[in-house]
XYZ file of C-alpha atoms in Angstrom:
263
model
C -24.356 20.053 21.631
C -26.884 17.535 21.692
C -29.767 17.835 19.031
C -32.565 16.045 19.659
C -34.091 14.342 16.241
C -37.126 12.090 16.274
C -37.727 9.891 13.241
C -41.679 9.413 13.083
C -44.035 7.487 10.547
C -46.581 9.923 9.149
C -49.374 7.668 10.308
C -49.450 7.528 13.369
C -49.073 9.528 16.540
C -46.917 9.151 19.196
C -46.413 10.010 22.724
C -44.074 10.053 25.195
C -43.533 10.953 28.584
C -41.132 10.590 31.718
C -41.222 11.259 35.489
C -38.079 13.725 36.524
C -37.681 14.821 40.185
C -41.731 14.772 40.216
C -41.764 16.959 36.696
C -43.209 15.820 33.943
C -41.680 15.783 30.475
C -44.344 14.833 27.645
C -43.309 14.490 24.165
C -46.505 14.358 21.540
C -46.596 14.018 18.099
C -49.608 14.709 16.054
C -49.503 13.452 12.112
C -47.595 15.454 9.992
C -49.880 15.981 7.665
C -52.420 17.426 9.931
C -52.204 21.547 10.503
C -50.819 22.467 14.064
C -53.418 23.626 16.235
C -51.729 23.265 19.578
C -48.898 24.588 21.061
C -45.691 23.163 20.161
C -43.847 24.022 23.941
C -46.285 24.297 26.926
C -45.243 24.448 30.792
C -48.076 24.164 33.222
C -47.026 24.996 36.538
C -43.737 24.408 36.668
C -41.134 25.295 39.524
C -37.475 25.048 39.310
C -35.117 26.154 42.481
C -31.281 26.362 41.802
C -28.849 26.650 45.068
C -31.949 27.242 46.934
C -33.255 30.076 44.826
C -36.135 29.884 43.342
C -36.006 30.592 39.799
C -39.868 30.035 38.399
C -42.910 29.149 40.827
C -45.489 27.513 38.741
C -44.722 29.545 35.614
C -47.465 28.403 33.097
C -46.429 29.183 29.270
C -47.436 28.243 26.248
C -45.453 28.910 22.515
C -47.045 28.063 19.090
C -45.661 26.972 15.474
C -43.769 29.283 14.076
C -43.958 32.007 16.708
C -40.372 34.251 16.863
C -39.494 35.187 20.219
C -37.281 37.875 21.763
C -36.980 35.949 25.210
C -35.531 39.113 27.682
C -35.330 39.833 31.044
C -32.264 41.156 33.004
C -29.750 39.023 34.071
C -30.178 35.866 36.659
C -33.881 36.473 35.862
C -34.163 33.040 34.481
C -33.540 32.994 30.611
C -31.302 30.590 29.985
C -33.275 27.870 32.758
C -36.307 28.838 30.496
C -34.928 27.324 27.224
C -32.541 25.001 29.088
C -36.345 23.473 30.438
C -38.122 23.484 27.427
C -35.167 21.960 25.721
C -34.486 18.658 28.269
C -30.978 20.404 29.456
C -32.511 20.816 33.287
C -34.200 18.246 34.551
C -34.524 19.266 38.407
C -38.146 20.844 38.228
C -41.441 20.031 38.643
C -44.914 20.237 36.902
C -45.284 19.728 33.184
C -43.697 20.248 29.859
C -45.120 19.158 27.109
C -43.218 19.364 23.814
C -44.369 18.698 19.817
C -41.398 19.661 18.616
C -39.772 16.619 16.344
C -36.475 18.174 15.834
C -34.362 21.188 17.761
C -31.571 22.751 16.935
C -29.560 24.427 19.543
C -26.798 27.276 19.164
C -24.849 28.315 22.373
C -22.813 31.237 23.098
C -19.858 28.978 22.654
C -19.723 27.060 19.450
C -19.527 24.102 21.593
C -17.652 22.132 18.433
C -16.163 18.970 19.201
C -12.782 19.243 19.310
C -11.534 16.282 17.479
C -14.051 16.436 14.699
C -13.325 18.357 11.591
C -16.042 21.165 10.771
C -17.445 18.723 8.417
C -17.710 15.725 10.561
C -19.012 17.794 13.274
C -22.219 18.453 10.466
C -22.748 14.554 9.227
C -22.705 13.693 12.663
C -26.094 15.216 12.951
C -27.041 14.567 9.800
C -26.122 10.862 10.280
C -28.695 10.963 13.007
C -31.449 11.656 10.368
C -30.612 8.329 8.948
C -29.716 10.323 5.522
C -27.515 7.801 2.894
C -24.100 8.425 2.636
C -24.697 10.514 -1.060
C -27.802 12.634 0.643
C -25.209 13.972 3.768
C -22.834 14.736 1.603
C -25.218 16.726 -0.761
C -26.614 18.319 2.082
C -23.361 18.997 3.962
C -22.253 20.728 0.773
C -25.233 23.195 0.339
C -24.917 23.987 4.281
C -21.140 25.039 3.977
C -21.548 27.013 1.030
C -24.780 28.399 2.603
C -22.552 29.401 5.678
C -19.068 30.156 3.769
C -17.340 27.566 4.529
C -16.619 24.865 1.886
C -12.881 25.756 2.235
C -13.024 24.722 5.471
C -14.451 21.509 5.524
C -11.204 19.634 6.209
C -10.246 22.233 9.325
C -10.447 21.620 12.696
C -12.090 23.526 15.155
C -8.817 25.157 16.543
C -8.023 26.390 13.136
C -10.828 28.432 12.907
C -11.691 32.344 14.130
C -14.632 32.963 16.325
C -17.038 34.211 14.143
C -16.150 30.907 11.441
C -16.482 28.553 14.487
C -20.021 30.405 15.002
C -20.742 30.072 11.173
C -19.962 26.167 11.189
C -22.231 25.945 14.735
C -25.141 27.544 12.701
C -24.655 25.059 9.844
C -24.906 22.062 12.617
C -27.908 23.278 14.246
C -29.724 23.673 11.110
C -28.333 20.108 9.516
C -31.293 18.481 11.989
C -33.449 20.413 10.115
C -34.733 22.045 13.407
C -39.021 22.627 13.947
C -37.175 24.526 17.264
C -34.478 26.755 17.130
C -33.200 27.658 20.203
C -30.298 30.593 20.369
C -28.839 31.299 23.566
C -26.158 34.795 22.809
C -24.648 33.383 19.635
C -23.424 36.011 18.737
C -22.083 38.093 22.167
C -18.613 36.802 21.881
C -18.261 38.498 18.124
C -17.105 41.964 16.796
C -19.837 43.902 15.258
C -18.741 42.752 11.620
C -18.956 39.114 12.601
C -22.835 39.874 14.557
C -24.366 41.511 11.387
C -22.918 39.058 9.048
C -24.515 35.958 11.123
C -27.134 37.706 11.324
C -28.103 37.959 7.916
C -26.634 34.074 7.384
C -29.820 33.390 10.327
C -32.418 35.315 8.510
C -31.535 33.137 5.378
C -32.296 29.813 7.305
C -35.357 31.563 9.268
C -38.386 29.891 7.341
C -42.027 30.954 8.701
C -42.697 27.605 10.254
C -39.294 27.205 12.215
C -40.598 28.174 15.891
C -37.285 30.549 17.033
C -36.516 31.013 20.861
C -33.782 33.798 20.981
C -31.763 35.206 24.289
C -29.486 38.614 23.397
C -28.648 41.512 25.236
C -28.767 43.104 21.577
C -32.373 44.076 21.969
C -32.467 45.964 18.465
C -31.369 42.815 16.767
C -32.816 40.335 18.308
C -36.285 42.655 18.185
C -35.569 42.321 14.492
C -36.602 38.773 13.653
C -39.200 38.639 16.257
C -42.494 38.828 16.120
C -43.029 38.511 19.941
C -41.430 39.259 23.115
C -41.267 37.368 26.228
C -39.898 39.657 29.122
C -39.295 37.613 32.113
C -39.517 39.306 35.367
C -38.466 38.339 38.708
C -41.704 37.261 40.813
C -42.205 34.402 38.562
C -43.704 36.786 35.790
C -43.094 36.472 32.042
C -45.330 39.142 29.980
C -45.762 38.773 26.416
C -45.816 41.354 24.144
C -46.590 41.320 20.182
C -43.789 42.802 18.300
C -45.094 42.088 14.590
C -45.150 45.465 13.258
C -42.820 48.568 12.994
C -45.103 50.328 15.201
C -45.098 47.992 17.966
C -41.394 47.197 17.802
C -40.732 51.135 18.101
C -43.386 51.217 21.161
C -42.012 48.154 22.910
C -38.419 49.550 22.462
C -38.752 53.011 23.400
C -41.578 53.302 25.574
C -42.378 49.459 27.230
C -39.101 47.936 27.608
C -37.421 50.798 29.650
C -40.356 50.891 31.971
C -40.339 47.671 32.395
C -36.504 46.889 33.190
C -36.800 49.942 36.240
């Protein structure tokens, strides 16, 4: 998995952008010590065709600081090219999209571990990329491991571990860059129910209020519960946003809008 982490100087802003198969990919920083005001992902118009389908036609979309999303939709309706886009993975589109997000932190539905790095290697090696001294990545690789019950493990390779461990120590990596963006794509489908609610609860415990979460699962109940919106994308190039902040709305978006909606 390749994290993205920027290294910025607080004074000063910085912007990037690139031309890719005629879309646009704009990466703007504002101060850090300014409050966020604009969105930290926006798409303006943006199409994207795969084996001659076409998968969004000019989908505009924008996602703020901090927001939690339930991203759903039925499957092949474009949920995975969604975060794949916002996060640089597909580059074959057109249009705009315009990132402020300094660091993201990506968990796939494989733990995607590299193979011939131990579990704790596979951490510093994201960690290194934060330009952290040697004594700060090991503190911090320390309090992630215990965080994620692993410290025993440190030393193991990614062979030697179960699923739901290999999981634990992908959730400790994506969260070593210290993620603004967290982007989970079915962590957890792969798992037995056990394993699900115990990562579940190890998420919640990273989850701070101004991490901006983009979550795919075909668990609606549990992804529903650490959301505080839901994107459903539709075929016909529509995505409909819903607010899912309080019990009330969860229970009407569950029971009464979802169903209709998936007919």
């Amino acid at each position: 998995m390749k994290n993205i982490i920027v290294k910025l100087q607080k004074k000063w802003s910085v912007k990037l952008k690139r031309n890719i198969n005629k879309g646009t990919v704009s990466t703007q920083f504002n101060r850090t010590d300014s409050k966020p005001l604009l969105p930290i992902i926006t798409l303006e118009q943006v199409t994207l065709s795969f084996k001659q389908q076409l998968i969004f036609d000019a989908l505009d979309l924008e996602i703020y600081p901090g927001d939690k999303i339930a991203l759903l939709g039925k499957s092949g309706v474009g949920k995975s090219s969604l975060i794949k886009l916002i996060s640089g993975l597909e580059q074959g589109f057109s249009g705009q999209i315009t990132t402020r997000s300094q660091r993201i932190g990506y968990v796939f539905q494989e733990p995607r571990l590299l193979p011939w790095l131990s579990v704790g290697q596979n951490i510093d090696e994201v960690l290194k990329a934060q330009g952290l001294t040697k004594l700060q990545r090991d503190v911090r690789l320390v309090e992630l491991l215990t965080q994620v019950g692993l410290i025993a493990y440190q030393q193991h390779f990614p062979h030697q571990l179960s699923g739901g461990m290999a999981q634990r120590a992908s959730l400790a990596r994506a969260f070593a860059a210290d993620p603004d963006l967290l982007i989970l794509d079915e962590p957890f489908s792969a798992l037995d129910k056990q394993s699900v609610d115990e990562l579940t609860q190890l998420l919640q415990s990273f989850l701070t209020d101004q991490i901006t979460l983009l979550y795919i699962s075909h668990n609606i109940e549990q992804v529903i519960g650490m959301s505080n919106t839901s994107l459903l994308l539709k075929p016909a190039n529509k995505c409909l946003r819903y607010s899912i902040k309080t019990p009330a709305e969860r229970a009407e978006f569950l029971n009464n809008i979802y169903p209709s909606e998936l007919k």
